[in-house]
Amino acid sequence: MGSQFSQKKPRILCLHGHGASAKFLENLEMKRWPEFVLEEMDLVYIDAPFVIDPSRHIEYDPPYYTWYKIEDDQSFEKAVAYIEEQMIKLGPFDGVLGVSQGGGVTATLPGMQRQGVALTKVPRIKFVIIISGPKLGATTLPCPELAKNAFSSPLDIPSLHIIGERDKLKEDQFKLLESFVNPTLLYHHEGHGVPHLDDNGVKMVLGFLKEMRRILFHSRGGRSKMCYYLDLIASLFCFKKNRGIKLTNNARVRSLI
């Protein structure tokens, strides 16, 4: 039974940032993480539905995509419908990972699914990993009409938020952090985008994935509930012993890399 638990990888849908692509996220950005970390996840990358022209010099080849157009709420609705189509086609998925604009979109999905206004044809999203993702409706990106109530109450879903100390957009990312119940924060010294991971960062990401695998295992009828609660208590004890920066909300800071 233990081997069954250890072999099950969470299947994760990956959403790139504005002006990027699935290929860019997979072959360039995520390659900053060690291969043995990536091997702990079953990652599926998709392109956003809208092609755009580059607004600045970009050092990688086109095409360039965006998830929605700021001035067009219908484009967001089309993007969410497109994401659901891809989840049906390529899933089922356990979680969603998003970077920058893709991270902001990712954060809205559990809330819209909870309200029954989106992703009604796919299984419930179990967790999210948000890298440099701002809260839609803060100062960086407006909130489309479909997602206006996504954060009407804190989202009670496991979340890992990866925020850079030198990211000029980090304030909106901290606002997003406050929209989740007991979020986990990886606060690093780099800027916007997917960071490199040092030893502490690796331990944190692997620890989060291990916790998600345990949750998924139990949800599929794995070990007894007693074992689950014992593990949960042990995990909470470990969280308290980890040092990090102090925040006013309930975020668990596992490392500053």
Short mmCIF file of C-alpha atoms in Angstrom, two decimals:
data_model
loop_
_atom_site.label_atom_id
_atom_site.label_comp_id
_atom_site.label_asym_id
_atom_site.label_seq_id
_atom_site.Cartn_x
_atom_site.Cartn_y
_atom_site.Cartn_z
CA MET A 1 0.00 0.00 0.00
CA GLY A 2 2.90 2.34 0.75
CA SER A 3 4.36 1.77 -2.71
CA GLN A 4 0.99 2.55 -4.30
CA PHE A 5 0.97 5.89 -2.48
CA SER A 6 4.54 6.75 -3.44
CA GLN A 7 4.08 5.96 -7.13
CA LYS A 8 1.00 8.13 -7.73
CA LYS A 9 1.98 11.47 -9.24
CA PRO A 10 -0.46 14.39 -9.16
CA ARG A 11 -1.57 15.31 -12.68
CA ILE A 12 -1.27 19.07 -13.08
CA LEU A 13 -2.51 21.39 -15.83
CA CYS A 14 0.02 24.18 -16.48
CA LEU A 15 -0.93 27.69 -17.62
CA HIS A 16 1.83 29.96 -18.93
CA GLY A 17 2.05 33.73 -18.57
CA HIS A 18 0.95 36.55 -20.86
CA GLY A 19 2.99 36.65 -24.06
CA ALA A 20 4.44 33.19 -23.50
CA SER A 21 3.47 29.68 -24.61
CA ALA A 22 3.26 26.11 -23.42
CA LYS A 23 6.60 25.39 -25.08
CA PHE A 24 8.26 28.36 -23.38
CA LEU A 25 6.97 27.37 -19.95
CA GLU A 26 7.92 23.71 -20.34
CA ASN A 27 11.28 24.00 -22.07
CA LEU A 28 12.67 27.20 -20.56
CA GLU A 29 10.97 28.38 -17.37
CA MET A 30 10.24 25.08 -15.64
CA LYS A 31 13.72 23.79 -16.56
CA ARG A 32 14.99 26.05 -13.78
CA TRP A 33 13.73 23.39 -11.39
CA PRO A 34 15.76 20.21 -10.88
CA GLU A 35 14.64 17.27 -12.97
CA PHE A 36 14.00 15.13 -9.90
CA VAL A 37 11.49 17.72 -8.69
CA LEU A 38 9.70 17.84 -12.05
CA GLU A 39 9.57 14.04 -12.07
CA GLU A 40 7.34 14.16 -8.99
CA MET A 41 4.57 15.73 -11.09
CA ASP A 42 2.66 14.71 -14.19
CA LEU A 43 2.72 18.10 -15.91
CA VAL A 44 0.54 18.90 -18.92
CA TYR A 45 1.18 22.21 -20.71
CA ILE A 46 -1.33 23.99 -22.93
CA ASP A 47 -1.25 27.19 -24.98
CA ALA A 48 -3.66 29.99 -24.15
CA PRO A 49 -6.44 30.47 -26.74
CA PHE A 50 -5.51 33.93 -28.02
CA VAL A 51 -2.48 34.78 -30.18
CA ILE A 52 -0.97 38.24 -29.69
CA ASP A 53 1.83 40.34 -31.13
CA PRO A 54 4.81 40.95 -28.84
CA SER A 55 4.62 44.36 -27.17
CA ARG A 56 8.34 44.42 -26.40
CA HIS A 57 11.54 42.65 -27.40
CA ILE A 58 11.20 38.97 -26.56
CA GLU A 59 14.14 36.60 -26.78
CA TYR A 60 12.18 33.51 -27.77
CA ASP A 61 10.33 32.49 -30.89
CA PRO A 62 6.62 33.12 -31.56
CA PRO A 63 3.77 32.43 -31.38
CA TYR A 64 2.87 34.38 -28.24
CA TYR A 65 -0.38 33.78 -26.37
CA THR A 66 -2.57 35.39 -23.75
CA TRP A 67 -5.39 33.97 -21.63
CA TYR A 68 -7.68 36.95 -22.04
CA LYS A 69 -7.76 40.52 -23.28
CA ILE A 70 -8.06 43.10 -20.55
CA GLU A 71 -10.70 45.16 -22.37
CA ASP A 72 -12.82 42.13 -23.33
CA ASP A 73 -14.68 40.15 -20.64
CA GLN A 74 -15.96 37.70 -23.23
CA SER A 75 -12.39 36.65 -23.98
CA PHE A 76 -12.04 35.54 -20.36
CA GLU A 77 -15.25 33.53 -20.58
CA LYS A 78 -13.97 31.90 -23.77
CA ALA A 79 -10.65 31.14 -22.07
CA VAL A 80 -12.33 29.45 -19.11
CA ALA A 81 -14.49 27.38 -21.46
CA TYR A 82 -11.36 26.48 -23.41
CA ILE A 83 -9.57 25.42 -20.21
CA GLU A 84 -12.51 23.17 -19.35
CA GLU A 85 -12.38 21.62 -22.83
CA GLN A 86 -8.69 20.89 -22.39
CA MET A 87 -9.29 19.41 -18.94
CA ILE A 88 -11.91 17.07 -20.40
CA LYS A 89 -9.64 16.14 -23.30
CA LEU A 90 -6.37 15.72 -21.40
CA GLY A 91 -7.50 15.01 -17.83
CA PRO A 92 -8.62 14.24 -15.31
CA PHE A 93 -6.41 16.65 -13.40
CA ASP A 94 -5.68 16.91 -9.70
CA GLY A 95 -4.34 20.45 -9.65
CA VAL A 96 -3.48 23.51 -11.72
CA LEU A 97 -0.18 25.41 -11.93
CA GLY A 98 -0.08 28.93 -13.31
CA VAL A 99 2.61 31.54 -13.92
CA SER A 100 2.06 35.32 -13.92
CA GLN A 101 -1.20 35.99 -15.81
CA GLY A 102 -1.73 32.23 -15.92
CA GLY A 103 -1.32 32.21 -12.14
CA GLY A 104 -3.97 34.89 -11.71
CA VAL A 105 -6.36 32.91 -13.89
CA THR A 106 -5.49 29.70 -12.04
CA ALA A 107 -6.43 31.27 -8.72
CA THR A 108 -9.95 32.12 -9.93
CA LEU A 109 -10.77 28.60 -11.13
CA PRO A 110 -11.53 26.93 -7.76
CA GLY A 111 -13.75 29.85 -6.72
CA MET A 112 -15.73 29.85 -9.95
CA GLN A 113 -16.01 26.07 -9.79
CA ARG A 114 -17.26 26.34 -6.20
CA GLN A 115 -19.98 28.74 -7.33
CA GLY A 116 -20.98 26.55 -10.25
CA VAL A 117 -20.29 29.21 -12.89
CA ALA A 118 -17.33 27.41 -14.50
CA LEU A 119 -15.63 24.00 -14.79
CA THR A 120 -18.88 22.19 -14.01
CA LYS A 121 -18.05 19.26 -16.30
CA VAL A 122 -14.73 18.30 -14.70
CA PRO A 123 -13.69 16.99 -11.27
CA ARG A 124 -13.05 19.46 -8.48
CA ILE A 125 -9.61 21.07 -8.50
CA LYS A 126 -7.75 19.68 -5.48
CA PHE A 127 -4.89 22.22 -5.24
CA VAL A 128 -3.15 25.08 -7.04
CA ILE A 129 0.46 26.19 -7.48
CA ILE A 130 0.69 29.90 -8.28
CA ILE A 131 3.99 31.40 -9.43
CA SER A 132 4.13 35.21 -9.58
CA GLY A 133 0.36 35.25 -9.96
CA PRO A 134 -1.45 38.49 -9.05
CA LYS A 135 -4.97 38.70 -7.74
CA LEU A 136 -7.35 39.67 -10.52
CA GLY A 137 -9.09 42.86 -9.52
CA ALA A 138 -6.16 44.27 -7.55
CA THR A 139 -3.94 46.82 -9.32
CA THR A 140 -2.17 44.79 -12.02
CA LEU A 141 -5.02 43.03 -13.81
CA PRO A 142 -8.76 43.83 -13.75
CA CYS A 143 -11.19 41.16 -12.67
CA PRO A 144 -13.53 39.93 -15.44
CA GLU A 145 -17.24 39.75 -14.66
CA LEU A 146 -17.31 35.93 -14.57
CA ALA A 147 -14.71 35.86 -11.80
CA LYS A 148 -15.96 38.82 -9.74
CA ASN A 149 -17.18 36.55 -6.91
CA ALA A 150 -14.41 33.96 -7.12
CA PHE A 151 -12.91 35.30 -3.88
CA SER A 152 -16.18 36.23 -2.14
CA SER A 153 -14.96 34.04 0.70
CA PRO A 154 -11.49 32.55 1.27
CA LEU A 155 -10.77 29.49 -0.86
CA ASP A 156 -10.37 26.41 1.32
CA ILE A 157 -8.05 24.58 -1.04
CA PRO A 158 -4.34 23.76 -0.63
CA SER A 159 -2.27 26.40 -2.39
CA LEU A 160 1.44 27.00 -2.91
CA HIS A 161 2.30 30.61 -3.73
CA ILE A 162 5.78 31.39 -5.09
CA ILE A 163 6.63 35.09 -4.83
CA GLY A 164 9.87 36.91 -5.62
CA GLU A 165 11.37 39.51 -3.32
CA ARG A 166 12.46 41.58 -6.35
CA ASP A 167 9.18 41.21 -8.22
CA LYS A 168 7.68 44.67 -8.79
CA LEU A 169 4.21 43.09 -8.89
CA LYS A 170 4.53 41.22 -5.60
CA GLU A 171 2.01 43.34 -3.68
CA ASP A 172 -0.88 42.02 -5.80
CA GLN A 173 0.48 38.52 -5.26
CA PHE A 174 0.37 38.96 -1.49
CA LYS A 175 -3.22 40.18 -1.86
CA LEU A 176 -4.00 36.92 -3.65
CA LEU A 177 -2.34 34.99 -0.83
CA GLU A 178 -4.91 36.43 1.58
CA SER A 179 -7.75 34.97 -0.52
CA PHE A 180 -6.84 31.41 0.49
CA VAL A 181 -7.29 29.52 3.75
CA ASN A 182 -3.87 28.60 5.19
CA PRO A 183 -1.84 29.19 2.01
CA THR A 184 1.77 28.04 1.79
CA LEU A 185 4.29 30.67 0.72
CA LEU A 186 7.69 30.21 -0.89
CA TYR A 187 9.32 33.64 -0.78
CA HIS A 188 12.54 33.83 -2.79
CA HIS A 189 15.18 36.43 -3.66
CA GLU A 190 14.59 36.51 -7.42
CA GLY A 191 12.15 38.53 -9.51
CA HIS A 192 9.07 37.78 -11.62
CA GLY A 193 8.57 34.30 -13.06
CA VAL A 194 9.66 30.78 -12.24
CA PRO A 195 12.64 30.95 -9.84
CA HIS A 196 15.60 28.67 -9.46
CA LEU A 197 15.31 26.47 -6.39
CA ASP A 198 18.05 26.09 -3.80
CA ASP A 199 18.06 23.21 -1.32
CA ASN A 200 15.43 24.81 0.92
CA GLY A 201 13.20 25.61 -2.05
CA VAL A 202 13.48 22.04 -3.29
CA LYS A 203 12.51 20.70 0.14
CA MET A 204 9.52 22.98 0.26
CA VAL A 205 8.16 22.12 -3.18
CA LEU A 206 8.70 18.41 -2.58
CA GLY A 207 7.05 18.71 0.82
CA PHE A 208 3.99 20.38 -0.68
CA LEU A 209 3.77 17.71 -3.40
CA LYS A 210 4.11 14.96 -0.82
CA GLU A 211 1.23 16.45 1.14
CA MET A 212 -0.88 16.66 -2.01
CA ARG A 213 -0.12 13.05 -2.90
CA ARG A 214 -1.18 11.99 0.58
CA ILE A 215 -4.43 13.93 0.30
CA LEU A 216 -5.12 12.43 -3.12
CA PHE A 217 -4.34 8.96 -1.83
CA HIS A 218 -6.79 9.29 1.03
CA SER A 219 -9.47 10.75 -1.24
CA ARG A 220 -9.20 7.65 -3.39
CA GLY A 221 -9.80 5.33 -0.46
CA GLY A 222 -6.23 4.79 0.68
CA ARG A 223 -5.07 4.51 4.26
CA SER A 224 -7.38 4.74 7.23
CA LYS A 225 -8.66 8.07 8.47
CA MET A 226 -6.72 7.59 11.69
CA CYS A 227 -3.45 7.38 9.74
CA TYR A 228 -4.48 10.43 7.78
CA TYR A 229 -5.08 12.54 10.89
CA LEU A 230 -1.85 11.36 12.49
CA ASP A 231 0.04 12.40 9.37
CA LEU A 232 -1.78 15.74 9.31
CA ILE A 233 -0.86 16.45 12.93
CA ALA A 234 2.76 15.58 12.20
CA SER A 235 2.77 17.88 9.17
CA LEU A 236 1.34 20.79 11.14
CA PHE A 237 3.96 20.24 13.83
CA CYS A 238 6.70 20.38 11.20
CA PHE A 239 5.22 23.57 9.73
CA LYS A 240 5.44 25.27 13.11
CA LYS A 241 9.09 24.35 13.45
CA ASN A 242 10.03 25.79 10.07
CA ARG A 243 11.43 29.28 10.20
CA GLY A 244 10.56 32.05 7.77
CA ILE A 245 9.26 35.58 7.49
CA LYS A 246 6.29 36.54 9.62
CA LEU A 247 3.04 37.57 7.95
CA THR A 248 -0.18 38.98 9.34
CA ASN A 249 -2.32 36.31 7.67
CA ASN A 250 -2.25 32.53 8.12
CA ALA A 251 0.30 31.79 5.40
CA ARG A 252 2.80 29.07 6.20
CA VAL A 253 6.23 30.26 5.11
CA ARG A 254 8.39 27.23 4.50
CA SER A 255 11.55 28.87 3.11
CA LEU A 256 13.16 32.06 1.91
CA ILE A 257 15.50 30.99 -0.90
#
